Short mmCIF file of C-alpha atoms in Angstrom, two decimals:
data_model
loop_
_atom_site.label_atom_id
_atom_site.label_comp_id
_atom_site.label_asym_id
_atom_site.label_seq_id
_atom_site.Cartn_x
_atom_site.Cartn_y
_atom_site.Cartn_z
CA MET I 1 24.10 -1.34 -18.23
CA GLN I 2 22.83 -2.20 -14.74
CA ARG I 3 20.11 0.42 -15.06
CA LEU I 4 18.97 -1.13 -18.37
CA ILE I 5 18.88 -4.56 -16.78
CA SER I 6 16.90 -3.17 -13.84
CA LYS I 7 14.35 -1.49 -16.08
CA SER I 8 13.99 -4.69 -18.11
CA ARG I 9 13.31 -6.78 -15.02
CA ALA I 10 10.77 -4.29 -13.71
CA ASN I 11 8.90 -4.23 -17.02
CA ALA I 12 9.02 -8.02 -17.19
CA ALA I 13 7.40 -8.21 -13.77
CA ILE I 14 4.63 -5.86 -14.85
CA MET I 15 4.06 -7.63 -18.15
CA SER I 16 3.57 -10.96 -16.35
CA PHE I 17 0.32 -9.65 -14.85
CA SER I 18 -2.87 -10.96 -16.45
CA PRO I 19 -5.47 -10.80 -13.69
CA SER I 20 -8.59 -12.28 -15.18
CA SER I 21 -8.24 -12.97 -18.87
CA GLY I 22 -6.58 -15.72 -20.83
CA ARG I 23 -4.24 -13.36 -22.65
CA SER I 24 -0.62 -14.19 -23.19
CA ASP I 25 2.02 -11.92 -21.65
CA SER I 26 2.50 -10.04 -24.92
CA ASP I 27 -1.26 -9.62 -25.38
CA THR I 28 -1.58 -8.32 -21.84
CA TYR I 29 1.22 -5.83 -22.35
CA GLY I 30 -0.38 -4.65 -25.58
CA TYR I 31 -3.65 -4.20 -23.77
CA MET I 32 -2.10 -2.23 -20.93
CA THR I 33 -0.19 0.14 -23.12
CA LEU I 34 -3.15 0.89 -25.37
CA ALA I 35 -6.01 1.04 -22.91
CA PRO I 36 -6.86 4.42 -21.40
CA THR I 37 -6.41 4.95 -17.68
CA THR I 38 -9.61 4.48 -15.70
CA GLN I 39 -10.56 5.86 -12.33
CA PRO I 40 -12.66 4.18 -9.63
CA GLN I 41 -16.37 4.52 -10.35
CA GLY I 42 -17.31 4.39 -6.68
CA SER I 43 -16.83 2.56 -3.42
CA TRP I 44 -18.74 -0.07 -1.48
CA HIS I 45 -19.33 -1.14 2.12
CA TRP I 46 -20.61 -4.57 3.18
CA PHE I 47 -22.08 -5.04 6.68
CA ALA I 48 -22.39 -8.74 7.48
CA PRO I 49 -24.89 -8.66 10.39
CA THR I 50 -27.56 -7.02 8.20
CA ARG I 51 -26.25 -8.53 4.95
CA ARG I 52 -26.56 -5.20 3.17
CA LEU I 53 -24.27 -3.71 0.55
CA VAL I 54 -23.98 0.09 0.36
CA ILE I 55 -22.60 1.42 -2.93
CA GLU I 56 -21.52 5.01 -3.45
CA ALA I 57 -21.24 6.13 -7.09
CA GLY I 58 -21.51 9.78 -8.05
CA ASN I 59 -24.21 11.18 -10.27
CA GLY I 60 -23.10 11.02 -13.86
CA SER I 61 -20.57 8.24 -13.25
CA ALA I 62 -20.70 5.16 -15.44
CA LEU I 63 -22.14 3.07 -12.59
CA SER I 64 -24.41 5.62 -10.89
CA GLU I 65 -27.38 3.26 -11.25
CA LEU I 66 -25.74 0.96 -8.66
CA ALA I 67 -25.67 3.65 -5.95
CA GLY I 68 -27.80 2.78 -2.96
CA ASP I 69 -28.34 0.52 0.03
CA TRP I 70 -28.97 -2.98 -1.29
CA THR I 71 -29.85 -6.47 -0.17
CA LEU I 72 -27.98 -9.09 -2.18
CA ASP I 73 -31.21 -10.39 -3.69
CA ALA I 74 -32.13 -6.89 -4.89
CA ILE I 75 -28.80 -5.93 -6.44
CA GLU I 76 -28.40 -9.29 -8.15
CA GLN I 77 -31.36 -8.37 -10.34
CA MET I 78 -28.94 -5.89 -11.96
CA PHE I 79 -26.59 -8.70 -13.05
CA GLU I 80 -26.73 -11.22 -15.85
CA GLY I 81 -27.59 -14.76 -14.87
CA LEU I 82 -24.08 -16.21 -14.56
CA SER I 83 -23.02 -13.40 -12.20
CA ARG I 84 -25.85 -13.95 -9.75
CA GLY I 85 -24.70 -15.64 -6.58
CA ARG I 86 -21.08 -14.45 -6.87
CA LEU I 87 -21.47 -11.65 -4.33
CA ALA I 88 -22.80 -14.04 -1.70
CA GLN I 89 -19.79 -16.27 -2.31
CA ALA I 90 -17.38 -13.33 -2.13
CA PHE I 91 -18.72 -12.26 1.26
CA ALA I 92 -19.25 -15.77 2.67
CA ASP I 93 -15.94 -16.14 4.55
CA ASN I 94 -16.14 -12.81 6.46
CA ASP I 95 -12.36 -12.59 6.27
CA GLY I 96 -9.47 -11.55 4.04
CA PRO I 97 -9.52 -9.97 0.59
CA VAL I 98 -12.58 -9.57 -1.61
CA ARG I 99 -12.23 -9.89 -5.40
CA CYS I 100 -15.48 -10.30 -7.30
CA ALA I 101 -15.95 -9.97 -11.08
CA LEU I 102 -19.53 -9.34 -12.22
CA ARG I 103 -21.37 -8.54 -15.45
CA LEU I 104 -24.35 -6.18 -15.50
CA SER I 105 -27.47 -7.22 -17.38
CA ARG I 106 -26.62 -4.55 -20.00
CA GLY I 107 -23.30 -6.32 -20.67
CA GLU I 108 -20.79 -4.13 -18.79
CA ASP I 109 -18.15 -5.79 -16.61
CA ILE I 110 -17.48 -4.49 -13.10
CA HIS I 111 -15.26 -5.52 -10.19
CA LEU I 112 -15.62 -5.22 -6.44
CA VAL I 113 -12.13 -5.17 -4.92
CA GLY I 114 -11.45 -4.74 -1.21
CA ALA I 115 -11.02 -6.53 2.11
CA PHE I 116 -12.68 -7.27 5.43
CA ILE I 117 -12.14 -5.25 8.59
CA GLY I 118 -12.53 -7.76 11.38
CA ASP I 119 -15.28 -10.27 10.67
CA VAL I 120 -18.33 -8.06 10.14
CA GLU I 121 -17.40 -5.28 7.69
CA ALA I 122 -15.70 -5.03 4.31
CA HIS I 123 -14.83 -1.96 2.23
CA GLY I 124 -13.45 -1.51 -1.25
CA LEU I 125 -13.49 0.05 -4.70
CA LEU I 126 -16.03 -0.33 -7.48
CA LEU I 127 -14.23 -0.61 -10.83
CA SER I 128 -15.53 -0.88 -14.37
CA GLY I 129 -13.99 -2.72 -17.32
CA SER I 130 -13.19 -6.28 -18.33
CA GLU I 131 -9.88 -6.22 -16.47
CA PHE I 132 -9.23 -5.79 -12.76
CA SER I 133 -7.56 -2.49 -13.56
CA ASP I 134 -6.03 -0.60 -16.44
CA MET I 135 -2.49 0.74 -16.35
CA ASP I 136 -1.34 4.11 -17.48
CA PRO I 137 1.49 3.74 -20.05
CA SER I 138 3.43 6.44 -18.17
CA ASP I 139 3.55 4.10 -15.16
CA LEU I 140 5.92 1.84 -17.13
CA LYS I 141 8.49 4.57 -17.70
CA PRO I 142 10.45 5.43 -14.53
CA GLY I 143 12.12 8.80 -14.92
CA PRO I 144 15.82 8.40 -15.71
CA ASP I 145 16.82 10.97 -13.10
CA LEU I 146 14.98 9.27 -10.23
CA HIS I 147 17.44 7.67 -7.79
CA PRO I 148 15.64 6.09 -4.82
CA VAL I 149 17.55 5.66 -1.58
CA PHE I 150 16.78 3.20 1.17
CA GLN I 151 16.93 3.71 4.94
CA PRO I 152 17.24 0.62 7.14
CA ILE I 153 14.54 -0.30 9.63
CA VAL I 154 16.09 -2.16 12.56
CA SER I 155 14.53 -4.86 14.71
CA LEU I 156 14.80 -3.93 18.38
CA ALA I 157 14.50 -7.59 19.34
CA ASN I 158 17.85 -8.59 17.84
CA GLY I 159 19.44 -5.44 16.40
CA LYS I 160 19.34 -6.76 12.82
CA ILE I 161 17.97 -5.01 9.75
CA ALA I 162 14.36 -6.07 9.23
CA GLY I 163 13.58 -3.95 6.18
CA PHE I 164 13.98 -0.62 4.45
CA GLU I 165 12.00 2.50 3.65
CA ALA I 166 12.30 3.75 0.06
CA LEU I 167 12.78 7.52 -0.28
CA ALA I 168 12.69 9.49 -3.54
CA ARG I 169 15.74 11.48 -4.58
CA TRP I 170 16.61 13.11 -7.89
CA ASP I 171 20.01 13.39 -9.50
CA ASP I 172 20.58 17.13 -9.97
CA GLY I 173 24.14 17.04 -11.24
CA ASP I 174 26.40 16.11 -8.35
CA VAL I 175 23.77 16.09 -5.62
CA LYS I 176 20.94 13.62 -5.09
CA ALA I 177 18.70 16.24 -3.52
CA PRO I 178 15.32 15.70 -1.86
CA PRO I 179 12.65 16.16 -4.52
CA SER I 180 10.59 19.25 -5.16
CA ARG I 181 8.58 17.37 -7.82
CA TYR I 182 5.87 15.60 -5.85
CA GLU I 183 3.42 16.74 -8.52
CA ASP I 184 4.92 14.06 -10.79
CA GLU I 185 1.96 11.83 -11.68
CA ALA I 186 4.15 8.75 -12.11
CA LEU I 187 6.17 9.14 -8.90
CA ALA I 188 4.28 6.51 -6.90
CA SER I 189 4.40 3.98 -9.73
CA ASN I 190 8.09 4.63 -10.35
CA MET I 191 8.94 4.25 -6.68
CA LEU I 192 6.98 1.01 -6.46
CA ILE I 193 8.78 -0.40 -9.51
CA ARG I 194 12.25 0.56 -8.25
CA SER I 195 11.50 -0.52 -4.67
CA ALA I 196 10.16 -3.94 -5.62
CA GLU I 197 13.20 -4.62 -7.77
CA THR I 198 15.61 -3.50 -5.04
CA LEU I 199 13.81 -5.61 -2.45
CA SER I 200 14.04 -8.64 -4.72
CA ASN I 201 17.76 -8.02 -5.28
CA LEU I 202 18.43 -7.58 -1.56
CA ARG I 203 16.52 -10.72 -0.60
CA GLU I 204 18.31 -12.78 -3.24
CA ALA I 205 21.83 -11.48 -2.57
CA SER I 206 21.58 -11.71 1.22
CA GLY I 207 19.54 -14.89 1.47
CA ARG I 208 17.10 -13.01 3.67
CA ASP I 209 13.56 -13.92 2.62
CA ASP I 210 12.04 -12.00 5.55
CA LEU I 211 13.04 -8.51 4.38
CA PHE I 212 10.32 -5.96 3.65
CA MET I 213 10.16 -2.57 1.94
CA HIS I 214 8.11 0.50 2.90
CA VAL I 215 6.89 2.78 0.08
CA ASN I 216 5.07 6.07 0.69
CA LEU I 217 1.79 6.98 -1.00
CA THR I 218 -0.16 10.23 -0.89
CA ALA I 219 -3.90 10.93 -1.03
CA ARG I 220 -3.44 11.82 -4.69
CA ASP I 221 -1.85 8.44 -5.35
CA LEU I 222 -4.81 6.64 -3.80
CA ALA I 223 -7.12 8.24 -6.36
CA ARG I 224 -5.43 6.19 -9.11
CA ASN I 225 -6.93 2.72 -9.30
CA ALA I 226 -4.00 1.37 -11.33
CA LEU I 227 -1.82 1.07 -8.21
CA PRO I 228 -3.33 -2.15 -6.81
CA ALA I 229 -2.81 -3.82 -10.19
CA LEU I 230 0.78 -2.59 -10.32
CA VAL I 231 1.51 -3.82 -6.78
CA GLU I 232 0.08 -7.24 -7.60
CA ALA I 233 2.07 -7.41 -10.83
CA LEU I 234 5.32 -6.57 -9.08
CA MET I 235 4.75 -8.99 -6.20
CA ASN I 236 3.89 -11.81 -8.59
CA GLY I 237 6.71 -10.97 -11.00
CA TYR I 238 9.38 -10.92 -8.31
CA GLY I 239 7.88 -13.73 -6.23
CA LEU I 240 7.41 -11.52 -3.16
CA PRO I 241 5.19 -12.82 -0.35
CA GLU I 242 2.27 -10.93 1.17
CA ARG I 243 3.23 -7.78 3.08
CA ALA I 244 6.77 -7.77 1.68
CA ILE I 245 5.80 -4.45 0.09
CA ARG I 246 4.28 -2.21 2.75
CA ILE I 247 2.46 0.99 1.85
CA GLU I 248 2.95 3.96 4.16
CA LEU I 249 0.06 6.40 4.34
CA THR I 250 -0.32 9.35 6.69
CA GLU I 251 -3.66 9.78 8.41
CA GLN I 252 -3.77 13.43 7.38
CA ALA I 253 -3.55 12.46 3.69
CA ALA I 254 -6.17 9.76 4.03
CA LEU I 255 -8.67 12.00 5.80
CA ARG I 256 -8.90 14.32 2.79
CA ASP I 257 -11.38 11.79 1.41
CA GLU I 258 -11.86 9.23 4.14
CA ASN I 259 -14.39 6.98 2.41
CA HIS I 260 -12.42 6.71 -0.81
CA ALA I 261 -9.12 6.29 1.02
CA LEU I 262 -10.51 3.40 3.03
CA ALA I 263 -11.82 1.73 -0.12
CA ALA I 264 -8.48 2.26 -1.87
CA VAL I 265 -6.36 0.79 0.93
CA MET I 266 -8.69 -2.20 1.07
CA ALA I 267 -7.97 -2.79 -2.62
CA LEU I 268 -4.23 -2.63 -1.90
CA LYS I 269 -4.63 -5.05 0.97
CA ALA I 270 -6.62 -7.38 -1.26
CA VAL I 271 -3.63 -7.80 -3.56
CA GLY I 272 -1.24 -8.55 -0.69
CA ALA I 273 0.32 -5.20 0.24
CA GLY I 274 1.05 -4.46 3.88
CA LEU I 275 -0.34 -1.20 5.26
CA VAL I 276 1.50 1.18 7.59
CA LEU I 277 -0.09 4.20 9.26
CA ASP I 278 2.71 6.77 9.15
CA ASP I 279 3.42 9.75 11.44
CA PHE I 280 1.14 8.40 14.17
CA GLY I 281 1.00 10.74 17.12
CA THR I 282 0.69 13.95 15.11
CA GLY I 283 -2.33 15.71 13.64
CA HIS I 284 -5.68 14.02 14.21
CA SER I 285 -4.57 10.50 15.25
CA SER I 286 -8.24 9.61 15.69
CA PHE I 287 -9.14 6.29 17.25
CA ALA I 288 -12.13 6.04 14.90
CA TRP I 289 -9.78 6.02 11.90
CA LEU I 290 -7.49 3.54 13.65
CA ALA I 291 -10.49 1.25 14.16
CA ASP I 292 -11.41 1.35 10.47
CA PHE I 293 -7.97 1.38 8.86
CA PRO I 294 -6.72 -2.22 8.44
CA ALA I 295 -3.12 -1.32 9.25
CA ASP I 296 -0.44 -3.93 9.89
CA SER I 297 1.87 -1.42 11.56
CA LEU I 298 2.13 2.05 13.12
CA LYS I 299 5.09 4.39 12.67
CA VAL I 300 5.31 6.84 15.56
CA ASP I 301 6.40 10.32 14.57
CA HIS I 302 9.78 11.64 15.70
CA GLY I 303 7.93 14.53 17.34
CA LEU I 304 7.13 12.05 20.10
CA THR I 305 10.17 9.80 19.99
CA ARG I 306 12.59 12.72 20.36
CA ARG I 307 11.03 13.38 23.79
CA LEU I 308 11.95 9.89 24.94
CA GLY I 309 12.74 9.78 28.64
CA GLN I 310 10.07 12.24 29.74
CA TYR I 311 7.54 10.56 32.01
CA ARG I 312 4.42 11.70 30.19
CA THR I 313 5.90 10.94 26.78
CA ASP I 314 7.05 7.47 27.82
CA THR I 315 3.59 6.77 29.23
CA ILE I 316 1.98 7.78 25.94
CA LEU I 317 4.45 5.75 23.88
CA GLY I 318 3.90 2.69 26.05
CA ALA I 319 0.13 3.05 25.65
CA ILE I 320 0.49 3.33 21.86
CA THR I 321 2.58 0.17 21.56
CA LEU I 322 0.21 -1.75 23.86
CA LEU I 323 -2.79 -0.64 21.81
CA ALA I 324 -1.05 -1.58 18.56
CA SER I 325 -0.06 -4.99 19.90
CA ARG I 326 -3.61 -5.78 20.96
CA LEU I 327 -4.82 -4.77 17.49
CA GLY I 328 -2.29 -7.13 15.91
CA MET I 329 0.01 -4.37 14.65
CA THR I 330 3.74 -3.79 15.00
CA THR I 331 5.24 -0.39 15.93
CA THR I 332 8.22 1.52 14.56
CA ALA I 333 9.88 4.52 16.22
CA GLU I 334 10.93 7.11 13.62
CA GLY I 335 13.68 9.70 13.82
CA VAL I 336 15.83 7.88 16.39
CA GLU I 337 19.12 9.77 16.70
CA ASN I 338 20.82 8.00 19.62
CA LYS I 339 21.59 4.29 19.71
CA GLU I 340 21.33 4.45 23.48
CA ASP I 341 17.59 4.96 23.06
CA ALA I 342 17.14 1.48 21.60
CA ALA I 343 16.90 -0.24 24.98
CA ARG I 344 14.30 2.23 26.25
CA LEU I 345 12.24 1.94 23.07
CA ARG I 346 12.33 -1.84 23.37
CA SER I 347 11.21 -1.64 26.99
CA LEU I 348 8.27 0.54 25.92
CA GLY I 349 7.16 -2.15 23.49
CA PHE I 350 8.46 -0.95 20.12
CA ASP I 351 9.26 -3.62 17.56
CA TYR I 352 11.41 -1.54 15.17
CA ALA I 353 13.38 1.69 15.04
CA GLN I 354 14.54 3.90 12.18
CA GLY I 355 16.79 6.94 12.13
CA PHE I 356 20.27 8.36 11.78
CA ALA I 357 21.35 6.50 14.92
CA PHE I 358 21.37 3.33 12.85
CA ALA I 359 21.95 4.48 9.28
CA ARG I 360 21.28 7.26 6.83
CA PRO I 361 19.45 6.62 3.54
CA MET I 362 21.70 4.87 1.00
CA ASP I 363 21.61 3.53 -2.55
CA GLU I 364 20.97 -0.12 -3.36
CA GLU I 365 24.64 -1.14 -3.53
CA ALA I 366 25.40 0.43 -0.15
CA ALA I 367 22.23 -1.09 1.32
CA LEU I 368 23.40 -4.59 0.36
CA LYS I 369 26.84 -4.03 1.89
CA PHE I 370 25.24 -2.67 5.06
CA LEU I 371 22.85 -5.62 5.17
CA VAL I 372 25.52 -8.32 4.97
CA SER I 373 28.14 -6.57 7.09
#
């Protein structure tokens, strides 16, 4: 019964989303379940000092005619009269999210969705269609054997639980084993639906309106433009504030298609998701990517944190937390296995810690008991 109630609440949250039309909830749901899934038609980059808009759209795509390096006056000749001037308004503030609905002179509706990096550049996705995004009907059907678990993230300032990371597990008989089904197209959507509902339940039951939830996405997930719409629907449906849902993305995954990944995360940021750069300290860890990626937080890989106490490692960790702080980001130490390390991590500047030293992943009921204990 509880699972049926949970699924009903998740679907209700999604159905409440009507981004730009005057449809009723039932009309919107009918639209979402019947419309085919769309993919991004391209990406865009706005550079404020030169006031130029660069649009990338592949040959043969529906919006290939918009590809190029444009002044606003030039590209507005492609729009119908009522849409002219909207781009200048969208880019006027040089800050925050960018959401701009336009209509081409040939009658097709498009959307620029993204966000500013600093006060001079903005990146985002170029979408086609009369709605901000279409949803895949499969996104509304979480697999019945999916059983997410939640690992606490602890504040090093006061030792209290600050949030959780959602981890996918499947019920294979008696064992909720780690998944071997990452090829599941609907995994990201299912995890977002379950995680948003659990976060709402935890906040309500504990009276803690500052809790957040981390959800992992892959490069493949970023290629699906329905995710920003789903995140916005869930946040609106459950009344979650900005950055209550925080998307974790590894740099290695993002660099498979850096331009598209940057545009995609800007679209997620535009709808209020927090962004976490996961496994920092492994692989490339390029400063160029850190400069472009509008992350709210860094999670430092356990490959570094397990070496805590070594002079060179502590020096590196201290430099990472200082850099993050100056960029306005928080830092989380992953894979912490000894509670005694908490004081040292705090002294090195870490804001949060996560690992078996504090708690193992647990189901929603156990998470609530752990939270209020």
